[in-house]
């Protein structure tokens, strides 16, 4: 991206009073029209990073530039230039769905007619027509979450920050939501998408950044991040509940465990051995089924973070 356009973080660091280092020298860019997915386990530093960008928390050092404006020196500009969907609940109980969306759009500077047109389009795109005049206190958690997205997207700023936008959203509308996020990027909005949902995010983002222990561990397209694992396969074993965990096969290059599933990583050349080993395990009653396929972005994510609990937390919080 150009020198003055989009979001640029330079050496962003936050150390709290008791010495805890929440962010450690983060360098990151989000260009206009780009959707950047920020992935990381709980405690990785994602929330601290977002709060600093929004001007809610002053960094210990470093710079935050948005379209050339220094948001560290002028944190009030962040509230004007950024749209934000927080992870927590929104105070919308006293408003009807379209009423609060239009109100936010007007507050952010949109004209009445254009905000109303934009609201109607977004409501239709997420198939929310039946709730358009429903008060917030009568909406389910998932519909409230989608309402929050509409509030952030109806009149987006230079940067749109979405913190776990699909939490509590049903599978159908999750797909519609990802489509709308992609369209916002295509329309020129810079989007920073904070998520645990690695596989779904892969369908909508331009690049991914993996953060852990306050540092950016990897940045790149999904294809680039998976490139170094292109010669590996993942053997997924679905264990019989309460059965003993089998000893890892000698050809396994690594393994992870998620609930009753075991993932072993094997070289392409070992594919036949992997299938034979898995078939024998099923025949012996130790597994219900198996699958062999390419390594996924989830696998790469766990490898980069270096801790299995990164994926465990993801599964728990979906």
Short mmCIF file of C-alpha atoms in Angstrom, two decimals:
data_model
loop_
_atom_site.label_atom_id
_atom_site.label_comp_id
_atom_site.label_asym_id
_atom_site.label_seq_id
_atom_site.Cartn_x
_atom_site.Cartn_y
_atom_site.Cartn_z
CA UNK A 1 0.00 0.00 0.00
CA UNK A 2 1.08 3.63 -0.33
CA UNK A 3 2.89 5.57 2.39
CA UNK A 4 -0.20 7.41 3.64
CA UNK A 5 -3.12 5.07 2.98
CA UNK A 6 -4.62 2.41 5.21
CA UNK A 7 -3.50 1.31 8.66
CA UNK A 8 0.16 1.05 9.60
CA UNK A 9 1.45 -0.12 12.99
CA UNK A 10 5.12 0.55 13.68
CA UNK A 11 6.88 -1.01 16.68
CA UNK A 12 3.66 -0.99 18.72
CA UNK A 13 4.40 -2.03 22.30
CA UNK A 14 2.31 -2.07 25.45
CA UNK A 15 3.75 -2.87 28.88
CA UNK A 16 1.36 -2.68 31.82
CA UNK A 17 2.31 -1.19 35.19
CA UNK A 18 3.18 -4.52 36.78
CA UNK A 19 5.57 -5.29 33.96
CA UNK A 20 3.40 -7.56 31.80
CA UNK A 21 4.25 -7.14 28.12
CA UNK A 22 0.96 -7.34 26.20
CA UNK A 23 2.26 -6.26 22.77
CA UNK A 24 5.91 -6.42 21.78
CA UNK A 25 7.10 -4.41 18.79
CA UNK A 26 4.21 -5.11 16.42
CA UNK A 27 4.62 -4.05 12.79
CA UNK A 28 1.52 -4.58 10.68
CA UNK A 29 -0.32 -3.01 7.72
CA UNK A 30 -3.88 -3.16 6.42
CA UNK A 31 -4.34 -1.54 3.05
CA UNK A 32 -7.49 0.12 1.67
CA UNK A 33 -9.78 -2.59 0.34
CA UNK A 34 -7.88 -5.32 2.20
CA UNK A 35 -9.41 -7.76 4.68
CA UNK A 36 -6.72 -8.83 7.15
CA UNK A 37 -7.53 -11.68 9.52
CA UNK A 38 -5.86 -11.50 12.94
CA UNK A 39 -5.61 -14.96 14.48
CA UNK A 40 -4.39 -15.92 17.92
CA UNK A 41 -5.33 -17.79 21.10
CA UNK A 42 -6.77 -16.11 24.18
CA UNK A 43 -4.20 -13.89 25.85
CA UNK A 44 -2.23 -13.46 22.63
CA UNK A 45 -2.56 -9.67 22.64
CA UNK A 46 -5.41 -9.20 20.17
CA UNK A 47 -7.68 -7.20 22.48
CA UNK A 48 -4.85 -4.94 23.63
CA UNK A 49 -3.93 -4.30 20.01
CA UNK A 50 -7.51 -3.36 19.06
CA UNK A 51 -7.92 -1.09 22.09
CA UNK A 52 -4.76 0.78 21.13
CA UNK A 53 -5.93 1.28 17.54
CA UNK A 54 -9.29 2.57 18.80
CA UNK A 55 -7.61 5.11 21.07
CA UNK A 56 -8.90 3.40 24.21
CA UNK A 57 -5.44 2.42 25.46
CA UNK A 58 -2.22 4.35 25.02
CA UNK A 59 0.76 2.29 23.81
CA UNK A 60 4.03 2.36 25.71
CA UNK A 61 5.86 3.02 22.45
CA UNK A 62 5.36 2.82 18.71
CA UNK A 63 3.11 4.51 16.17
CA UNK A 64 -0.41 3.93 14.81
CA UNK A 65 -1.00 5.63 11.48
CA UNK A 66 -4.34 5.61 9.66
CA UNK A 67 -4.35 7.34 6.28
CA UNK A 68 -1.33 9.29 7.50
CA UNK A 69 -2.96 10.47 10.76
CA UNK A 70 -1.10 9.65 13.98
CA UNK A 71 -3.69 8.03 16.24
CA UNK A 72 -1.30 7.91 19.20
CA UNK A 73 -0.91 11.67 19.21
CA UNK A 74 -4.59 12.23 18.36
CA UNK A 75 -6.56 9.29 19.83
CA UNK A 76 -9.89 11.12 19.36
CA UNK A 77 -9.42 10.75 15.62
CA UNK A 78 -9.63 6.98 16.03
CA UNK A 79 -13.29 7.16 17.07
CA UNK A 80 -14.04 9.28 14.01
CA UNK A 81 -12.06 7.25 11.49
CA UNK A 82 -12.75 3.70 12.72
CA UNK A 83 -15.91 1.62 12.90
CA UNK A 84 -15.85 -1.09 15.55
CA UNK A 85 -17.79 -4.22 16.41
CA UNK A 86 -16.63 -5.25 19.90
CA UNK A 87 -16.78 -8.82 21.12
CA UNK A 88 -19.07 -8.00 24.05
CA UNK A 89 -22.77 -7.20 24.18
CA UNK A 90 -24.08 -3.95 22.72
CA UNK A 91 -26.61 -1.64 24.46
CA UNK A 92 -29.41 -2.00 21.92
CA UNK A 93 -32.30 -3.33 24.04
CA UNK A 94 -34.31 -0.10 23.88
CA UNK A 95 -34.20 0.19 20.08
CA UNK A 96 -35.72 -1.60 17.12
CA UNK A 97 -33.17 -3.25 14.87
CA UNK A 98 -33.36 -0.89 11.89
CA UNK A 99 -33.84 2.09 14.21
CA UNK A 100 -30.47 1.64 15.97
CA UNK A 101 -28.65 0.87 12.71
CA UNK A 102 -29.95 4.05 11.07
CA UNK A 103 -29.20 6.08 14.20
CA UNK A 104 -25.57 4.98 14.19
CA UNK A 105 -25.26 5.69 10.49
CA UNK A 106 -26.56 9.25 11.01
CA UNK A 107 -24.24 9.79 13.99
CA UNK A 108 -21.31 8.73 11.83
CA UNK A 109 -22.17 11.40 9.27
CA UNK A 110 -24.38 9.68 6.73
CA UNK A 111 -27.35 11.41 5.16
CA UNK A 112 -30.82 10.20 6.11
CA UNK A 113 -31.78 8.79 2.70
CA UNK A 114 -28.44 7.13 2.01
CA UNK A 115 -28.24 5.58 5.49
CA UNK A 116 -31.77 4.22 5.12
CA UNK A 117 -30.97 2.76 1.70
CA UNK A 118 -27.79 1.21 3.05
CA UNK A 119 -29.62 -0.23 6.07
CA UNK A 120 -32.28 -1.84 3.89
CA UNK A 121 -29.63 -3.40 1.67
CA UNK A 122 -27.70 -4.86 4.61
CA UNK A 123 -30.84 -6.18 6.32
CA UNK A 124 -31.84 -7.95 3.11
CA UNK A 125 -28.32 -9.31 2.49
CA UNK A 126 -28.30 -11.03 5.90
CA UNK A 127 -31.95 -12.12 5.61
CA UNK A 128 -33.03 -10.21 8.70
CA UNK A 129 -36.30 -8.77 7.38
CA UNK A 130 -38.49 -10.54 9.95
CA UNK A 131 -36.61 -8.79 12.80
CA UNK A 132 -36.37 -5.32 11.27
CA UNK A 133 -38.92 -3.81 13.68
CA UNK A 134 -38.15 -6.04 16.66
CA UNK A 135 -36.86 -4.41 19.85
CA UNK A 136 -33.37 -5.35 20.92
CA UNK A 137 -34.46 -6.99 24.18
CA UNK A 138 -36.46 -9.55 22.15
CA UNK A 139 -33.61 -10.50 19.80
CA UNK A 140 -31.56 -13.68 20.20
CA UNK A 141 -27.84 -13.45 20.82
CA UNK A 142 -27.03 -14.29 17.21
CA UNK A 143 -29.38 -11.66 15.76
CA UNK A 144 -28.02 -9.07 18.20
CA UNK A 145 -24.56 -9.93 16.94
CA UNK A 146 -25.65 -9.36 13.36
CA UNK A 147 -27.29 -6.10 14.39
CA UNK A 148 -23.93 -5.03 15.80
CA UNK A 149 -22.31 -5.82 12.48
CA UNK A 150 -24.92 -3.69 10.68
CA UNK A 151 -24.18 -0.82 13.07
CA UNK A 152 -20.49 -1.02 12.24
CA UNK A 153 -20.96 -1.53 8.50
CA UNK A 154 -23.83 0.84 7.66
CA UNK A 155 -21.50 3.83 7.40
CA UNK A 156 -18.00 2.38 7.82
CA UNK A 157 -14.98 4.50 8.66
CA UNK A 158 -11.57 4.35 7.01
CA UNK A 159 -10.94 1.20 9.06
CA UNK A 160 -13.55 -1.37 10.10
CA UNK A 161 -12.54 -3.52 13.09
CA UNK A 162 -14.61 -6.66 13.64
CA UNK A 163 -13.91 -8.63 16.83
CA UNK A 164 -15.27 -12.19 16.50
CA UNK A 165 -18.22 -11.12 14.29
CA UNK A 166 -19.66 -14.64 13.88
CA UNK A 167 -20.02 -15.46 17.59
CA UNK A 168 -23.50 -16.98 18.24
CA UNK A 169 -24.49 -16.57 14.57
CA UNK A 170 -26.22 -19.53 12.90
CA UNK A 171 -24.37 -21.35 10.06
CA UNK A 172 -26.53 -19.94 7.25
CA UNK A 173 -26.09 -16.33 8.28
CA UNK A 174 -22.40 -16.88 9.03
CA UNK A 175 -21.94 -17.57 5.32
CA UNK A 176 -23.92 -14.45 4.44
CA UNK A 177 -21.90 -12.42 6.94
CA UNK A 178 -18.55 -13.56 5.51
CA UNK A 179 -19.82 -12.53 2.08
CA UNK A 180 -20.67 -9.05 3.35
CA UNK A 181 -17.27 -8.69 5.00
CA UNK A 182 -15.64 -9.57 1.69
CA UNK A 183 -17.83 -7.04 -0.12
CA UNK A 184 -16.82 -4.27 2.30
CA UNK A 185 -13.22 -4.93 1.39
CA UNK A 186 -14.04 -4.96 -2.31
CA UNK A 187 -15.70 -1.55 -1.87
CA UNK A 188 -12.44 -0.09 -0.54
CA UNK A 189 -12.81 -0.37 3.24
CA UNK A 190 -9.77 -1.55 5.19
CA UNK A 191 -11.00 -4.39 7.43
CA UNK A 192 -9.21 -5.82 10.47
CA UNK A 193 -10.96 -9.08 11.34
CA UNK A 194 -10.17 -10.58 14.75
CA UNK A 195 -11.26 -14.20 14.84
CA UNK A 196 -10.66 -17.70 16.18
CA UNK A 197 -12.52 -19.28 13.28
CA UNK A 198 -9.51 -20.16 11.16
CA UNK A 199 -11.19 -22.22 8.45
CA UNK A 200 -14.10 -19.84 7.83
CA UNK A 201 -11.86 -16.76 7.83
CA UNK A 202 -9.72 -18.40 5.17
CA UNK A 203 -12.57 -17.95 2.68
CA UNK A 204 -12.89 -14.18 3.07
CA UNK A 205 -9.55 -12.62 3.98
CA UNK A 206 -6.76 -11.40 1.72
CA UNK A 207 -4.00 -12.03 4.26
CA UNK A 208 -3.66 -13.53 7.72
CA UNK A 209 -1.56 -12.42 10.66
CA UNK A 210 -0.90 -14.84 13.52
CA UNK A 211 -0.27 -13.22 16.90
CA UNK A 212 0.89 -14.98 20.05
CA UNK A 213 2.42 -13.72 23.30
CA UNK A 214 2.16 -10.17 22.02
CA UNK A 215 4.19 -10.73 18.86
CA UNK A 216 3.26 -11.21 15.22
CA UNK A 217 4.52 -14.72 14.42
CA UNK A 218 3.59 -14.87 10.73
CA UNK A 219 1.88 -12.76 8.06
CA UNK A 220 0.87 -13.78 4.57
CA UNK A 221 -1.81 -15.18 2.33
CA UNK A 222 -3.33 -18.51 3.23
CA UNK A 223 -1.47 -20.14 0.35
CA UNK A 224 1.85 -18.66 1.45
CA UNK A 225 1.39 -19.78 5.06
CA UNK A 226 0.55 -23.30 3.93
CA UNK A 227 3.34 -23.47 1.35
CA UNK A 228 5.98 -24.95 3.64
CA UNK A 229 3.54 -27.75 4.52
CA UNK A 230 2.55 -28.54 0.94
CA UNK A 231 4.44 -31.85 0.99
CA UNK A 232 2.63 -33.00 4.12
CA UNK A 233 -0.68 -34.75 4.60
CA UNK A 234 -2.93 -34.81 7.63
CA UNK A 235 -4.21 -38.15 8.87
CA UNK A 236 -7.30 -37.55 10.97
CA UNK A 237 -8.40 -40.33 13.31
CA UNK A 238 -11.82 -40.31 15.00
CA UNK A 239 -11.33 -42.33 18.16
CA UNK A 240 -13.96 -44.53 19.72
CA UNK A 241 -15.19 -42.61 22.81
CA UNK A 242 -13.38 -43.62 26.01
CA UNK A 243 -10.93 -45.80 24.07
CA UNK A 244 -7.22 -45.72 24.82
CA UNK A 245 -5.19 -43.30 22.75
CA UNK A 246 -3.02 -45.25 20.28
CA UNK A 247 0.72 -44.84 20.15
CA UNK A 248 1.74 -42.49 17.37
CA UNK A 249 2.84 -44.27 14.17
CA UNK A 250 6.61 -44.19 13.56
CA UNK A 251 6.23 -42.22 10.32
CA UNK A 252 4.31 -39.32 11.96
CA UNK A 253 6.06 -35.95 11.74
CA UNK A 254 3.88 -34.40 14.41
CA UNK A 255 0.49 -34.74 16.05
CA UNK A 256 -2.32 -32.75 17.66
CA UNK A 257 -5.42 -33.78 19.59
CA UNK A 258 -8.86 -32.14 19.54
CA UNK A 259 -11.51 -33.94 21.59
CA UNK A 260 -11.87 -37.47 20.18
CA UNK A 261 -9.86 -36.60 17.06
CA UNK A 262 -6.16 -37.19 16.53
CA UNK A 263 -4.26 -35.47 13.72
CA UNK A 264 -0.98 -36.95 12.53
CA UNK A 265 1.18 -35.21 9.92
CA UNK A 266 2.90 -37.42 7.39
CA UNK A 267 4.97 -37.00 4.28
CA UNK A 268 3.28 -37.62 0.92
CA UNK A 269 5.57 -40.60 0.39
CA UNK A 270 4.10 -42.25 3.49
CA UNK A 271 0.47 -42.06 2.31
CA UNK A 272 0.06 -45.81 1.78
CA UNK A 273 1.60 -46.62 5.17
CA UNK A 274 -0.70 -44.08 6.81
CA UNK A 275 -3.81 -45.63 5.24
CA UNK A 276 -2.75 -49.16 6.21
CA UNK A 277 -2.04 -48.06 9.79
CA UNK A 278 -5.42 -46.28 10.06
CA UNK A 279 -7.33 -49.22 8.57
CA UNK A 280 -5.72 -51.56 11.08
CA UNK A 281 -6.68 -49.23 13.94
CA UNK A 282 -10.32 -49.16 12.76
CA UNK A 283 -10.37 -52.94 12.36
CA UNK A 284 -9.05 -53.36 15.90
CA UNK A 285 -11.87 -51.20 17.29
CA UNK A 286 -9.67 -48.30 18.37
CA UNK A 287 -11.11 -45.81 15.89
CA UNK A 288 -14.46 -45.20 14.22
CA UNK A 289 -13.13 -43.72 10.98
CA UNK A 290 -10.19 -41.92 9.42
CA UNK A 291 -9.45 -39.38 6.68
CA UNK A 292 -6.26 -38.52 4.83
CA UNK A 293 -5.88 -35.16 3.07
CA UNK A 294 -3.73 -32.03 2.68
CA UNK A 295 -2.65 -30.05 5.73
CA UNK A 296 -5.16 -27.28 6.51
CA UNK A 297 -4.76 -23.71 7.67
CA UNK A 298 -5.74 -24.90 11.16
CA UNK A 299 -2.72 -27.20 11.13
CA UNK A 300 -0.44 -24.38 10.07
CA UNK A 301 -1.90 -22.11 12.75
CA UNK A 302 -1.17 -24.64 15.50
CA UNK A 303 2.36 -25.17 14.18
CA UNK A 304 3.08 -21.42 14.13
CA UNK A 305 1.74 -20.83 17.63
CA UNK A 306 3.48 -23.98 18.81
CA UNK A 307 0.81 -24.89 21.35
CA UNK A 308 -2.09 -27.27 21.01
CA UNK A 309 -4.19 -25.12 23.36
CA UNK A 310 -4.46 -22.52 20.57
CA UNK A 311 -6.73 -24.88 18.68
CA UNK A 312 -8.43 -26.17 21.83
CA UNK A 313 -9.50 -22.65 22.74
CA UNK A 314 -10.74 -22.09 19.24
CA UNK A 315 -13.00 -25.15 19.41
CA UNK A 316 -14.32 -24.15 22.83
CA UNK A 317 -15.16 -20.59 21.78
CA UNK A 318 -16.85 -21.22 18.43
#
